[in-house]
Coordinates of C-alpha atoms in Angstrom, one line a residue:
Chain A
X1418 CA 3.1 -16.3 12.1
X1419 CA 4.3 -13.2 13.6
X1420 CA 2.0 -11.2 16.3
X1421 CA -0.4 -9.2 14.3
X1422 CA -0.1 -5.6 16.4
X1423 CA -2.8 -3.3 17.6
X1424 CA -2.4 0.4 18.1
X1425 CA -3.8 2.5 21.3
X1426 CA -7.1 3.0 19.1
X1427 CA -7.9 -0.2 18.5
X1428 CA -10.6 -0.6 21.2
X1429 CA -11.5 2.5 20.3
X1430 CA -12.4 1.0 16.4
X1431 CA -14.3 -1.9 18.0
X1432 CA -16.6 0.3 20.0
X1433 CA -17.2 2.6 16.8
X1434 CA -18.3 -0.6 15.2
X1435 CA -14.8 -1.2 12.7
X1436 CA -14.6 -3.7 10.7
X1437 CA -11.1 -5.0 11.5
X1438 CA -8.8 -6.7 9.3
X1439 CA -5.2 -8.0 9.3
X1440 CA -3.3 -5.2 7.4
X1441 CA 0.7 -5.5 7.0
X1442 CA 0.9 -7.7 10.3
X1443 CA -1.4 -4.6 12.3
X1444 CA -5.3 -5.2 13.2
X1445 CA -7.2 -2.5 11.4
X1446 CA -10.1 -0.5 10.2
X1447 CA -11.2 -0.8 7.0
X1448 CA -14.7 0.9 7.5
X1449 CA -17.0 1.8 10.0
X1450 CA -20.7 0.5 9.5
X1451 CA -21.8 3.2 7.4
X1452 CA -19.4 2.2 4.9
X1453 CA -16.9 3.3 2.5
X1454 CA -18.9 5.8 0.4
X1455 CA -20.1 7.9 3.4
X1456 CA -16.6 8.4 4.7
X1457 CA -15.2 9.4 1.5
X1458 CA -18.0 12.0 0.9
X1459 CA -17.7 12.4 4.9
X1460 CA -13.8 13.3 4.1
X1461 CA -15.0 15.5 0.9
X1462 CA -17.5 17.8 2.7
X1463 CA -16.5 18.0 6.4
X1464 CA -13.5 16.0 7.8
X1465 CA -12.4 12.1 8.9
X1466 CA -10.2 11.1 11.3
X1467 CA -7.9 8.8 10.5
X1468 CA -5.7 6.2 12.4
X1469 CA -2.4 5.6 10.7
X1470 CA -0.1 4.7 14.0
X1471 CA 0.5 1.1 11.8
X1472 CA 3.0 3.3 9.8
X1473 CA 6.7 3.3 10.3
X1474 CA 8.1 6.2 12.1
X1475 CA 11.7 6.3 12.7
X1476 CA 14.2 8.9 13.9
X1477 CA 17.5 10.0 12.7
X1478 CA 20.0 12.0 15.0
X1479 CA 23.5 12.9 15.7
X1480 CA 25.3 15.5 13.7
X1481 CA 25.7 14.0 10.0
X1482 CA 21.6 12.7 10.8
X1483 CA 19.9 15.1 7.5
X1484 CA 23.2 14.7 5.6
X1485 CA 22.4 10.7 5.9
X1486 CA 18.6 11.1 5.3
X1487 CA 19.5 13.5 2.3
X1488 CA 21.9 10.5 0.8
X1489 CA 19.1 7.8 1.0
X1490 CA 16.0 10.3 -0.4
X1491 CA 15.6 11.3 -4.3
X1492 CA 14.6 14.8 -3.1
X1493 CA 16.4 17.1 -1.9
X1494 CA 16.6 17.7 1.8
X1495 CA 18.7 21.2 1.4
X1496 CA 15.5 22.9 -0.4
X1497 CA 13.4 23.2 2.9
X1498 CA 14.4 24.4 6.2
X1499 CA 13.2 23.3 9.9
X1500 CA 9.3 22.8 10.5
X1501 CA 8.9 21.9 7.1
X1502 CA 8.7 18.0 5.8
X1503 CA 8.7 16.7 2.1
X1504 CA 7.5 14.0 0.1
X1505 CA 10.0 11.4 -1.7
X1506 CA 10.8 8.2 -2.7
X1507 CA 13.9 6.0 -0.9
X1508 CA 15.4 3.7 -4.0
X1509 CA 17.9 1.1 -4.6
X1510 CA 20.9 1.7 -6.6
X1511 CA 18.9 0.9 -10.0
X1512 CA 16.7 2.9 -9.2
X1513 CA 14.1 0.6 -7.8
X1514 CA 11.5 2.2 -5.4
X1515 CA 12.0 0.8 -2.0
X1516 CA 9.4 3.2 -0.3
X1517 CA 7.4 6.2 -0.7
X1518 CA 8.2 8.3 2.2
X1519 CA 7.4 11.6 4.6
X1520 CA 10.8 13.3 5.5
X1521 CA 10.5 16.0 8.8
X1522 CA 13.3 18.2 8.7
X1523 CA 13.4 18.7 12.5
X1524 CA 16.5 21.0 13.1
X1525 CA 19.0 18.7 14.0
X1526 CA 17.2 15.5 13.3
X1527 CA 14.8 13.7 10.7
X1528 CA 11.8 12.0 11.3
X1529 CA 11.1 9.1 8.3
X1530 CA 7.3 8.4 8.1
X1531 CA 7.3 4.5 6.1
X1532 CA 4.6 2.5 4.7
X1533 CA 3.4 0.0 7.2
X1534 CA 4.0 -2.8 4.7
X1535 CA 7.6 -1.5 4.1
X1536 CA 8.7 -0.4 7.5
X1537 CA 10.5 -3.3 8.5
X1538 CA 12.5 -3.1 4.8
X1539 CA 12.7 0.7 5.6
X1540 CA 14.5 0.2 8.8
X1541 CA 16.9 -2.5 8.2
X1542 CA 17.9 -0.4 4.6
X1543 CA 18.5 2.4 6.8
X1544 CA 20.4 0.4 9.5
X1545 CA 22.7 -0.9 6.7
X1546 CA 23.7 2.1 5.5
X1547 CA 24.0 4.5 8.9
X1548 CA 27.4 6.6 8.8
X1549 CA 29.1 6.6 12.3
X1550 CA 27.9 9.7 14.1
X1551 CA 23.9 9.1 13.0
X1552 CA 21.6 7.1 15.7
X1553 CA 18.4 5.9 14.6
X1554 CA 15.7 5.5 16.7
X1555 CA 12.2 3.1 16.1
X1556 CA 9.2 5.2 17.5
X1557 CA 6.6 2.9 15.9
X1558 CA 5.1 2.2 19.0
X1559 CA 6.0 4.9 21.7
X1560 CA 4.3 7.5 19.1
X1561 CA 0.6 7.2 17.8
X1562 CA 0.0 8.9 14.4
X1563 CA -3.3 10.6 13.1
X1564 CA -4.6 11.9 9.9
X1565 CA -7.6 14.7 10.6
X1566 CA -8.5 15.7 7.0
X1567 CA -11.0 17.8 5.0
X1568 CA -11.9 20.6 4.4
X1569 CA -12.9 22.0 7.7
X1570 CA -10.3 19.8 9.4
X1571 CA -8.7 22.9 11.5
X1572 CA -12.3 23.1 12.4
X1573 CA -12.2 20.5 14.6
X1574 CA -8.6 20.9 16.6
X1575 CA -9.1 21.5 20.1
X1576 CA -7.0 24.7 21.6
X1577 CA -4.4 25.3 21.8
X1578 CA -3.6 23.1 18.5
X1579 CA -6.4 25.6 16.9
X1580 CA -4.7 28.1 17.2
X1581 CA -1.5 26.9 16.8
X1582 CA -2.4 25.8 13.2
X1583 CA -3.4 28.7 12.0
X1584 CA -1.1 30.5 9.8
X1585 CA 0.6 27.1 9.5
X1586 CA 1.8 26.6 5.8
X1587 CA 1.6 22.9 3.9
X1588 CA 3.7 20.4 4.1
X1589 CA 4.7 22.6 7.7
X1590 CA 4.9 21.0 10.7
X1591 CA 4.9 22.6 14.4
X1592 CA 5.2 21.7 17.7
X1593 CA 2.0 22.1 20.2
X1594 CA 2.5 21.9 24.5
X1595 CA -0.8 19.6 25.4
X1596 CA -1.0 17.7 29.0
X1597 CA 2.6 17.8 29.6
X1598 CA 3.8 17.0 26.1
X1599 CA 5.3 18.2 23.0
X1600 CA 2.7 17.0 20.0
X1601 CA 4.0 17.1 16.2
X1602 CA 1.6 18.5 13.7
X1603 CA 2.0 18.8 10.1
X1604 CA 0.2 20.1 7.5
X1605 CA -0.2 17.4 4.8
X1606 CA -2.2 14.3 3.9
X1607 CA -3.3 11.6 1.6
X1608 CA -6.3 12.6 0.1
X1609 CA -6.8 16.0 -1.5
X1610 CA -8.3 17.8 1.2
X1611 CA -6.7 20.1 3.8
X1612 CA -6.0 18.6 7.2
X1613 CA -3.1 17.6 9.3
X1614 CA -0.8 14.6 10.4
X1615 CA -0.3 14.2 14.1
X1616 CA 2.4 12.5 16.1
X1617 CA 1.0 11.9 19.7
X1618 CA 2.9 9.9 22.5
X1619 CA 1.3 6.4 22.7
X1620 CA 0.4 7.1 26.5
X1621 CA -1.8 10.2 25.3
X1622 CA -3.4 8.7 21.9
X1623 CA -6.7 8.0 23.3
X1624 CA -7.5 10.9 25.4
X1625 CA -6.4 13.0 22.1
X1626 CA -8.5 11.0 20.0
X1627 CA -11.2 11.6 22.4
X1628 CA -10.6 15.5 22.3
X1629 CA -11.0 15.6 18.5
X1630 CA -13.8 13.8 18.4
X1631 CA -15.6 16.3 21.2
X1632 CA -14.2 19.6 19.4
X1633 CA -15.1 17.9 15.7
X1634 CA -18.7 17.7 16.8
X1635 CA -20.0 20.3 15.4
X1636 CA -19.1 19.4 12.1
X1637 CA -19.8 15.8 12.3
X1638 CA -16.4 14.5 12.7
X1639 CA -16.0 10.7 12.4
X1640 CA -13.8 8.1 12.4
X1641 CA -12.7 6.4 8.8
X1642 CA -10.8 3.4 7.9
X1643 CA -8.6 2.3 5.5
X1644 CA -11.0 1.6 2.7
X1645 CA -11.8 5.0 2.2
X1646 CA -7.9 6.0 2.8
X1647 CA -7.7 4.1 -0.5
X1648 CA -10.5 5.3 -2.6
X1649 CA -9.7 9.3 -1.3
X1650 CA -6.3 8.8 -2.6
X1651 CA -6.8 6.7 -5.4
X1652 CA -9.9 9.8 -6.6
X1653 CA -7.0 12.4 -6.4
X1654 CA -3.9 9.5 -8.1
X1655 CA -1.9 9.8 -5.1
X1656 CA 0.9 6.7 -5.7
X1657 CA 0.3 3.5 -3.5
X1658 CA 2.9 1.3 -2.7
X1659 CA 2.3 -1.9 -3.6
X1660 CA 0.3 -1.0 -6.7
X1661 CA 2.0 2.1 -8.5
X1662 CA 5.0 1.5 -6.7
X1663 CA 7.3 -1.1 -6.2
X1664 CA 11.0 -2.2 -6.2
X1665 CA 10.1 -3.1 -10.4
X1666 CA 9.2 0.5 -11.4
X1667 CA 11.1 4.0 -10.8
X1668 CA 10.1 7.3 -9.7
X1669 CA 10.5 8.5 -13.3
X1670 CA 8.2 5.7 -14.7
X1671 CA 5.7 6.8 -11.5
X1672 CA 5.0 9.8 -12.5
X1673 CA 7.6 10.9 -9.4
X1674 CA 10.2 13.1 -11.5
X1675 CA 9.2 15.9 -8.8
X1676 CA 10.7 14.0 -6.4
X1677 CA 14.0 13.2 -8.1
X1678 CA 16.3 16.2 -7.5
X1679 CA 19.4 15.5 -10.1
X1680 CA 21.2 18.5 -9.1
X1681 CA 22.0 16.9 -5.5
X1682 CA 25.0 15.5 -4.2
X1683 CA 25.3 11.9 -5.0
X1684 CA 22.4 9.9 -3.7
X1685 CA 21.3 6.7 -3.9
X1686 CA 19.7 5.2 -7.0
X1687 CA 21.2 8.3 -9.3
X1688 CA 23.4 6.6 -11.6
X1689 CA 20.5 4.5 -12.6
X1690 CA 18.0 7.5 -13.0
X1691 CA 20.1 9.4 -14.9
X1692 CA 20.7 6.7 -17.4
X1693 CA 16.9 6.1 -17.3
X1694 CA 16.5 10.0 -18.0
X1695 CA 18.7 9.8 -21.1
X1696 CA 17.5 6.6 -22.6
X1697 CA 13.6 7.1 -21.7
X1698 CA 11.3 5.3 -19.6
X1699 CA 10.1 1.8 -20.7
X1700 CA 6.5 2.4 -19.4
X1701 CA 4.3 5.3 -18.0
X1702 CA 1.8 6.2 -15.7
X1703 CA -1.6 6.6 -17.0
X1704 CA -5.2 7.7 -15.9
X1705 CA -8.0 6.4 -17.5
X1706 CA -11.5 6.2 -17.3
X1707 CA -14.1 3.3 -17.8
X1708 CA -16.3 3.4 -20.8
X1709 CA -18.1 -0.4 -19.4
X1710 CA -20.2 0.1 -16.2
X1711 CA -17.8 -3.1 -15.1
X1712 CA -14.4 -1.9 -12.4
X1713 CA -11.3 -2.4 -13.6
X1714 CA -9.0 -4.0 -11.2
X1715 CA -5.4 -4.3 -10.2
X1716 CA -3.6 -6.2 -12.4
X1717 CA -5.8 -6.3 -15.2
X1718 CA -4.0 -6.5 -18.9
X1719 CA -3.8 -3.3 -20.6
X1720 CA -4.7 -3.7 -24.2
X1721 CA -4.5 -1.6 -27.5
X1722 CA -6.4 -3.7 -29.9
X1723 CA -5.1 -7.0 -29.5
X1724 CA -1.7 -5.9 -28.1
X1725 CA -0.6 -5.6 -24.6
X1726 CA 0.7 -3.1 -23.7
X1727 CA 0.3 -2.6 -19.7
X1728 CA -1.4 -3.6 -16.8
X1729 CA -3.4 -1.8 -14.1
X1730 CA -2.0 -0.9 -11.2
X1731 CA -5.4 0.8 -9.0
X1732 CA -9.2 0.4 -10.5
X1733 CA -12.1 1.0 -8.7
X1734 CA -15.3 2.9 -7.8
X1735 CA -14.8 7.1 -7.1
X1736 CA -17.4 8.1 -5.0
X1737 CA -17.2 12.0 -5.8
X1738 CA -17.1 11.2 -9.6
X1739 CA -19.8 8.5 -9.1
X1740 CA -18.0 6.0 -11.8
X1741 CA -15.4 4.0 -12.5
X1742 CA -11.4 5.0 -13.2
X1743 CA -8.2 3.5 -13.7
X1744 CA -4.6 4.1 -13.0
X1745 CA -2.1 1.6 -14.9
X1746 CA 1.5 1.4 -16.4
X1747 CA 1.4 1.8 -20.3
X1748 CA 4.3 2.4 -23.1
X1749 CA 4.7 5.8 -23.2
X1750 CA 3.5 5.7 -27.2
X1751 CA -0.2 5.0 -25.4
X1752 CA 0.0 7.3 -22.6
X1753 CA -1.8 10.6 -24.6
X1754 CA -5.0 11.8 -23.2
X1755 CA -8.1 10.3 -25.3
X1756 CA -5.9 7.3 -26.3
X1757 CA -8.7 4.1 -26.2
X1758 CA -7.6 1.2 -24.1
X1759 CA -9.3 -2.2 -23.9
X1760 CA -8.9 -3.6 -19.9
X1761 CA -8.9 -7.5 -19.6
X1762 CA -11.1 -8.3 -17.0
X1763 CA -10.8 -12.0 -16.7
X1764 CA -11.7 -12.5 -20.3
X1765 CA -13.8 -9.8 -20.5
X1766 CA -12.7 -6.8 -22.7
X1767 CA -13.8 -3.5 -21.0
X1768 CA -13.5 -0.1 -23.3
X1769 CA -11.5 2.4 -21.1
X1770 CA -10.3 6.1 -22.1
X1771 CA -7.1 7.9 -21.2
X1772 CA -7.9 10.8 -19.3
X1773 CA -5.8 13.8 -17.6
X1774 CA -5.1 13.5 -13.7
X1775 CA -5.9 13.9 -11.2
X1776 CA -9.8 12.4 -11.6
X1777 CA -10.7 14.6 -8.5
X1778 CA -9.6 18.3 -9.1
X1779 CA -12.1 20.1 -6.2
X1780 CA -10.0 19.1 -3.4
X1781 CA -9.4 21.6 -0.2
X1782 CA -5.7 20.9 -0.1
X1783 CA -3.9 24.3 0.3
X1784 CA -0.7 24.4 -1.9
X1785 CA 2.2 26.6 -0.9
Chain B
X919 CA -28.3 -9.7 10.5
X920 CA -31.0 -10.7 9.4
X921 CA -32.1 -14.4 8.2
X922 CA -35.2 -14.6 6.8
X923 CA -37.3 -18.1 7.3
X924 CA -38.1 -20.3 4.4
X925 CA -35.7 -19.4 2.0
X926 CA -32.5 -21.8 1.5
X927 CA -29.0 -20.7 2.0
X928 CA -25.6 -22.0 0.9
X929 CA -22.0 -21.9 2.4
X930 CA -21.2 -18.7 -0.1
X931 CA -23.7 -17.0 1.1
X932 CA -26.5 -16.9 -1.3
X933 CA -30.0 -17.6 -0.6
X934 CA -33.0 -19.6 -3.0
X935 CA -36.5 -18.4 -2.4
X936 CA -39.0 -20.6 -4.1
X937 CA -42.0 -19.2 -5.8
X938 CA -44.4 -21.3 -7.8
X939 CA -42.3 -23.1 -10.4
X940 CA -39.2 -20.9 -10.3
X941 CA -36.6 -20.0 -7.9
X942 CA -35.6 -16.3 -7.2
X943 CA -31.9 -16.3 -5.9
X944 CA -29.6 -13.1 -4.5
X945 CA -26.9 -12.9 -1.9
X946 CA -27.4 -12.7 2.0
X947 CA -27.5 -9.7 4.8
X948 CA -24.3 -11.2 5.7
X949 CA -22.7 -11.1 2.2
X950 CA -23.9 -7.5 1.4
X951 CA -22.8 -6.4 4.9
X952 CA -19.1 -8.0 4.3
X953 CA -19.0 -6.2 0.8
X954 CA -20.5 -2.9 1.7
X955 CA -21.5 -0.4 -0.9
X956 CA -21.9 -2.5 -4.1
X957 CA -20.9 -0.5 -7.3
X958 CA -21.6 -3.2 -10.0
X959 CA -23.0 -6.4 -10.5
X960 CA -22.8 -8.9 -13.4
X961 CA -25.3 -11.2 -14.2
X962 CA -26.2 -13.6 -17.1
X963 CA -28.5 -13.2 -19.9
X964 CA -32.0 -14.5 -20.2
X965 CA -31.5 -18.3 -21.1
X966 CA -28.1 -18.7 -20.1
X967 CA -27.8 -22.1 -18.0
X968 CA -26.6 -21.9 -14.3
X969 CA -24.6 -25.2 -12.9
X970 CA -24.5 -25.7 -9.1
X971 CA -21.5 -24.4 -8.0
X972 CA -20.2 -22.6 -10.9
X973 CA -20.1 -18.8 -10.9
X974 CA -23.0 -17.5 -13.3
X975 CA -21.5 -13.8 -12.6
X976 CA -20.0 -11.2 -10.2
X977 CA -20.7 -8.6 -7.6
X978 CA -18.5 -5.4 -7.2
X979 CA -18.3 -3.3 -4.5
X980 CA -15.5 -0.3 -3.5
X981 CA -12.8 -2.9 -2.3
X982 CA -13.9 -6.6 -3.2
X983 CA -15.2 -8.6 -6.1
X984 CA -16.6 -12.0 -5.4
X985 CA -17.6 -14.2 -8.0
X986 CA -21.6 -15.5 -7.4
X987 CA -22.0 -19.3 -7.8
X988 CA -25.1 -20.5 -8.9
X989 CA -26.9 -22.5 -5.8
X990 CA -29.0 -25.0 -8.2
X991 CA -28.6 -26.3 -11.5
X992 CA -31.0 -24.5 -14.2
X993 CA -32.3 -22.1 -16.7
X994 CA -32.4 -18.4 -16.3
X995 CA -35.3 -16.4 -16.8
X996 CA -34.8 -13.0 -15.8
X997 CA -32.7 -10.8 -14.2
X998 CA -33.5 -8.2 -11.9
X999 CA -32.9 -5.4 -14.4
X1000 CA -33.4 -2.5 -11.9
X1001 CA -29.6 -3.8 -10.6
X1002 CA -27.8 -1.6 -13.5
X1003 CA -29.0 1.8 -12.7
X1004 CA -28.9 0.5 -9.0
X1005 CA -26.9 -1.8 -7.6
X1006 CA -27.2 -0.5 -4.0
X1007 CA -30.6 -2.2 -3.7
X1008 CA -28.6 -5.3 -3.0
X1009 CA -27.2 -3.5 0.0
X1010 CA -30.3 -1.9 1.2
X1011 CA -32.7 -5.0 0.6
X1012 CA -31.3 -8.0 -0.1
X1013 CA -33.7 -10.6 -0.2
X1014 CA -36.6 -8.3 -2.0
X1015 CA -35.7 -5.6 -3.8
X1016 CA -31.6 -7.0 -4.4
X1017 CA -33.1 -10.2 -5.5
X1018 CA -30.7 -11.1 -9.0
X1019 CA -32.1 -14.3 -11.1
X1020 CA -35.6 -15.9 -11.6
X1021 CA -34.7 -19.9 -12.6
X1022 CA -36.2 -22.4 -13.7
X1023 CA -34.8 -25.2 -11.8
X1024 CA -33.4 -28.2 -13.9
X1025 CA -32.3 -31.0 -10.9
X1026 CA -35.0 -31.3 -8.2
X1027 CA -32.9 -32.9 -5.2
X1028 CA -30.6 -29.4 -5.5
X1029 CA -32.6 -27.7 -3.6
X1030 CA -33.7 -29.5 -0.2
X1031 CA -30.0 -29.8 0.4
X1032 CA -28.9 -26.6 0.9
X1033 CA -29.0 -24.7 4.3
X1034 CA -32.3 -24.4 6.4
X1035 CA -32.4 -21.0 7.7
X1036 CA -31.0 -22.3 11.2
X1037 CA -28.2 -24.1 9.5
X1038 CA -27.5 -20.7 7.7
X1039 CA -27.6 -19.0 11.1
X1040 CA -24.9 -21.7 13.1
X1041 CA -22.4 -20.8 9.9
X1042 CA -22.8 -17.3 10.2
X1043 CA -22.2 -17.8 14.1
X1044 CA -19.2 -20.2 14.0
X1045 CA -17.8 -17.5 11.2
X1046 CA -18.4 -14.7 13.9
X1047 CA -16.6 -16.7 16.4
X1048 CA -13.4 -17.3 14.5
X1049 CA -13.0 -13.7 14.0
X1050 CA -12.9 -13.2 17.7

């Protein structure tokens, strides 16, 4: 067995009460004692903090560094300019998702944010494939990483980050000067809300933890774990990997066309998507809601009648909706809003109904 | 965590309470603490037949399922109906208000063999102790 890893807040979990679990080889939080609901409403009314330092972060540099970046990505690189970042997918050459990704456009160098359950895969595919003239650096551990999210999230930055944040735009990242160092911010997140990601050098990840938490007072900042993570993002149909995504489905099939910029250069995985454009997706991504008081849960047949014709790739409990939902591959004849689906949970047929997405449509997160 | 006296416990953490001729079962502090906010629960219909060992139904909560196994052999007969509109009663009181099935009990040894209260509480503390 490997060494399961900690990051610099793990101590910090334990005194808050976490309830730690193994997590893609890291020790983690999966809820503080008051539990999963009451940091997803937490998240919904006020704002959570967030540790996500188990993620990949890795650095490419040199002079052909965004060129590279911009050959392994589905988006397009060229469309945003320094101090902004982008969301896209990193696929094989058929087109297979190998992650879901954060892209910083950093000037001269890109900063690749990866899954924590795919980092390892992230790094050696981009290892592979590095030109001469690109050096890429693992910062997994010299950097902590933070999500502060909700809608009063820039409530509780300490100055100068306050300040700095202000007329910052999203998916916008910016540099702040705090005890000696330069801290990444970005505008961005995984839940719905408004908030931030922040990159902090391992040495000063609890003492900025600790300044959060004192400037979030007054709006009853806490800590939340990964339980919530899930439910916030699953509420708003934000793609997991390892449930919506996976080396078996595409960015088309995903729901991910935004991501995949055609009208690039060459790039990995286009050959494949292109002939997937023209001859049509075998399968689609669906929302649905539960007509049974029962869950619906991942991996659960999809049924039409007796047929299947899917499976279910997220199911669970919303908390803001207070009931049950879906999300789940279908054939794209089924995928209409209103379309009446029968889930097979373990034998039991549970009545479900196609809906539009996203389930959660009151979020605070600021577009443009 | 609390572990009340008198009642009788089993490794899956559900607990028996005996009263009168029938047995009143539910699930433990512990196990409601480990799920955290339950969402849904399953249970069997009036006269439906429980076998030691064998799930009889199913507790949901944001990120887990379990399957409940029945702690005795017998014969339901009732179900805590105030669990459908409110499943968070099992969270909030788990041996009175979260209680699940009333039985009728239909193999007398079944009983005195599970866990005493103290025998509940040495699992609970060897379970603590092997996650550090």
């Amino acid at each position: 067995m490997p060494e399961v890893r900690e990051t610099p807040y793990h101590e910090i979990h334990r005194r808050n009460g976490g309830r730690m679990v193994p997590f893609a080889g890291w020790e983690m939080p999966v809820q503080f004692p008051q539990g999963i609901i009451h940091e997803h409403l937490q998240v919904r009314s006020a704002a959570g903090l967030f540790d996500v330092s188990h993620m990949g972060r890795f650095r490419l540099g040199g002079s052909g560094a965004l060129a590279f970046a911009n050959h392994l990505i589905t988006n397009d690189l060229a469309k945003i300019k320094g101090r902004q970042l982008l969301y896209s997918a990193l696929c094989n050459p058929e087109g297979g998702i190998i992650d879901d990704v954060t892209l910083y456009h950093l000037g001269d160098a890109a900063l690749v944010v990866a899954n924590a359950a795919n980092a390892a895969k992230v790094w050696e595919w981009i290892a592979a494939h590095r030109p001469s003239g690109v050096d890429i650096e693992d910062l997994t551990g010299e950097l902590a990483q933070v999500a502060l999210q909700g809608p009063r999230a820039a409530e509780a930055l300490p100055e100068p980050f306050g300040s700095a944040v202000r007329d910052l735009g999203y998916y916008h990242h910016t540099r702040v000067a705090w005890q000696g160092a330069e801290i990444l911010i970005s505008r961005n997140g995984y839940t719905g809300e408004d908030g931030f990601e922040i990159y902090v050098p391992a040495t000063l990840a609890v003492p900025f933890w600790e300044a959060l938490i004192e400037a979030g007072q007054g709006i009853g900042l806490e800590p939340v774990g990964l339980g919530a993570r899930d439910s916030l993002r699953f509420e708003v149909n934000y793609a997991l990997y390892g449930n919506e995504l996976s080396l078996e489905t595409t960015p088309l099939e995903a729901g991910l066309r935004w991501v995949v910029k055609f009208k690039k250069d060459d790039f990995i995985g286009k050959e494949a998507l292109l002939a997937q454009r023209e001859a049509g997706v075998p399968r689609t991504l669906v929302g649905f809601e539960m007509q049974a008081k029962r869950l619906a849960r991942h991996g659960y047949p999809i049924r039409v009648g007796d047929t299947e014709i899917g499976f279910v790739t997220s199911g669970g409990y919303c908390p803001s909706l207070k009931k049950g939902m879906g999300m789940g591959y279908v054939t794209p004849e089924h995928k209409a809003v209103g379309t009446q689906l029968s889930i097979d949970a373990r034998g039991t047929a549970l009545a479900a109904r196609v809906v539009e997405r996203p389930f959660y449509k009151e979020g605070s997160v600021r577009k443009g | 965590m609390e572990i009340p006296d008198g009642l009788r416990y089993t490794k899956e953490h559900e607990w028996v309470r005996q009263e009168g001729a029938e047995l009143v079962i539910g699930i433990t502090d512990y196990a409601q603490e480990q799920l955290s906010d339950i969402v849904y629960v399953e249970l069997p219909e009036e006269g439906a037949e429980l076998v030691q060992d064998e799930p009889f139904g199913s507790v949901e909560a944001v990120k887990a399922v379990s399957d409940l196994c029945a702690p005795v052999s017998g014969v339901v007969e009732s179900v805590n109906e105030a669990l459908a509109d409110d499943p968070g009663l099992i969270n909030r009181s788990p041996y009175e208000e979260g209680w699940m099935v009333r039985a009728r009990p239909s193999e007398a040894g079944e009983l005195q063999e599970l866990l005493s209260a103290d025998q509940y509480g040495q699992l609970l503390a060897e379970l603590e102790g092997e996650q550090g």
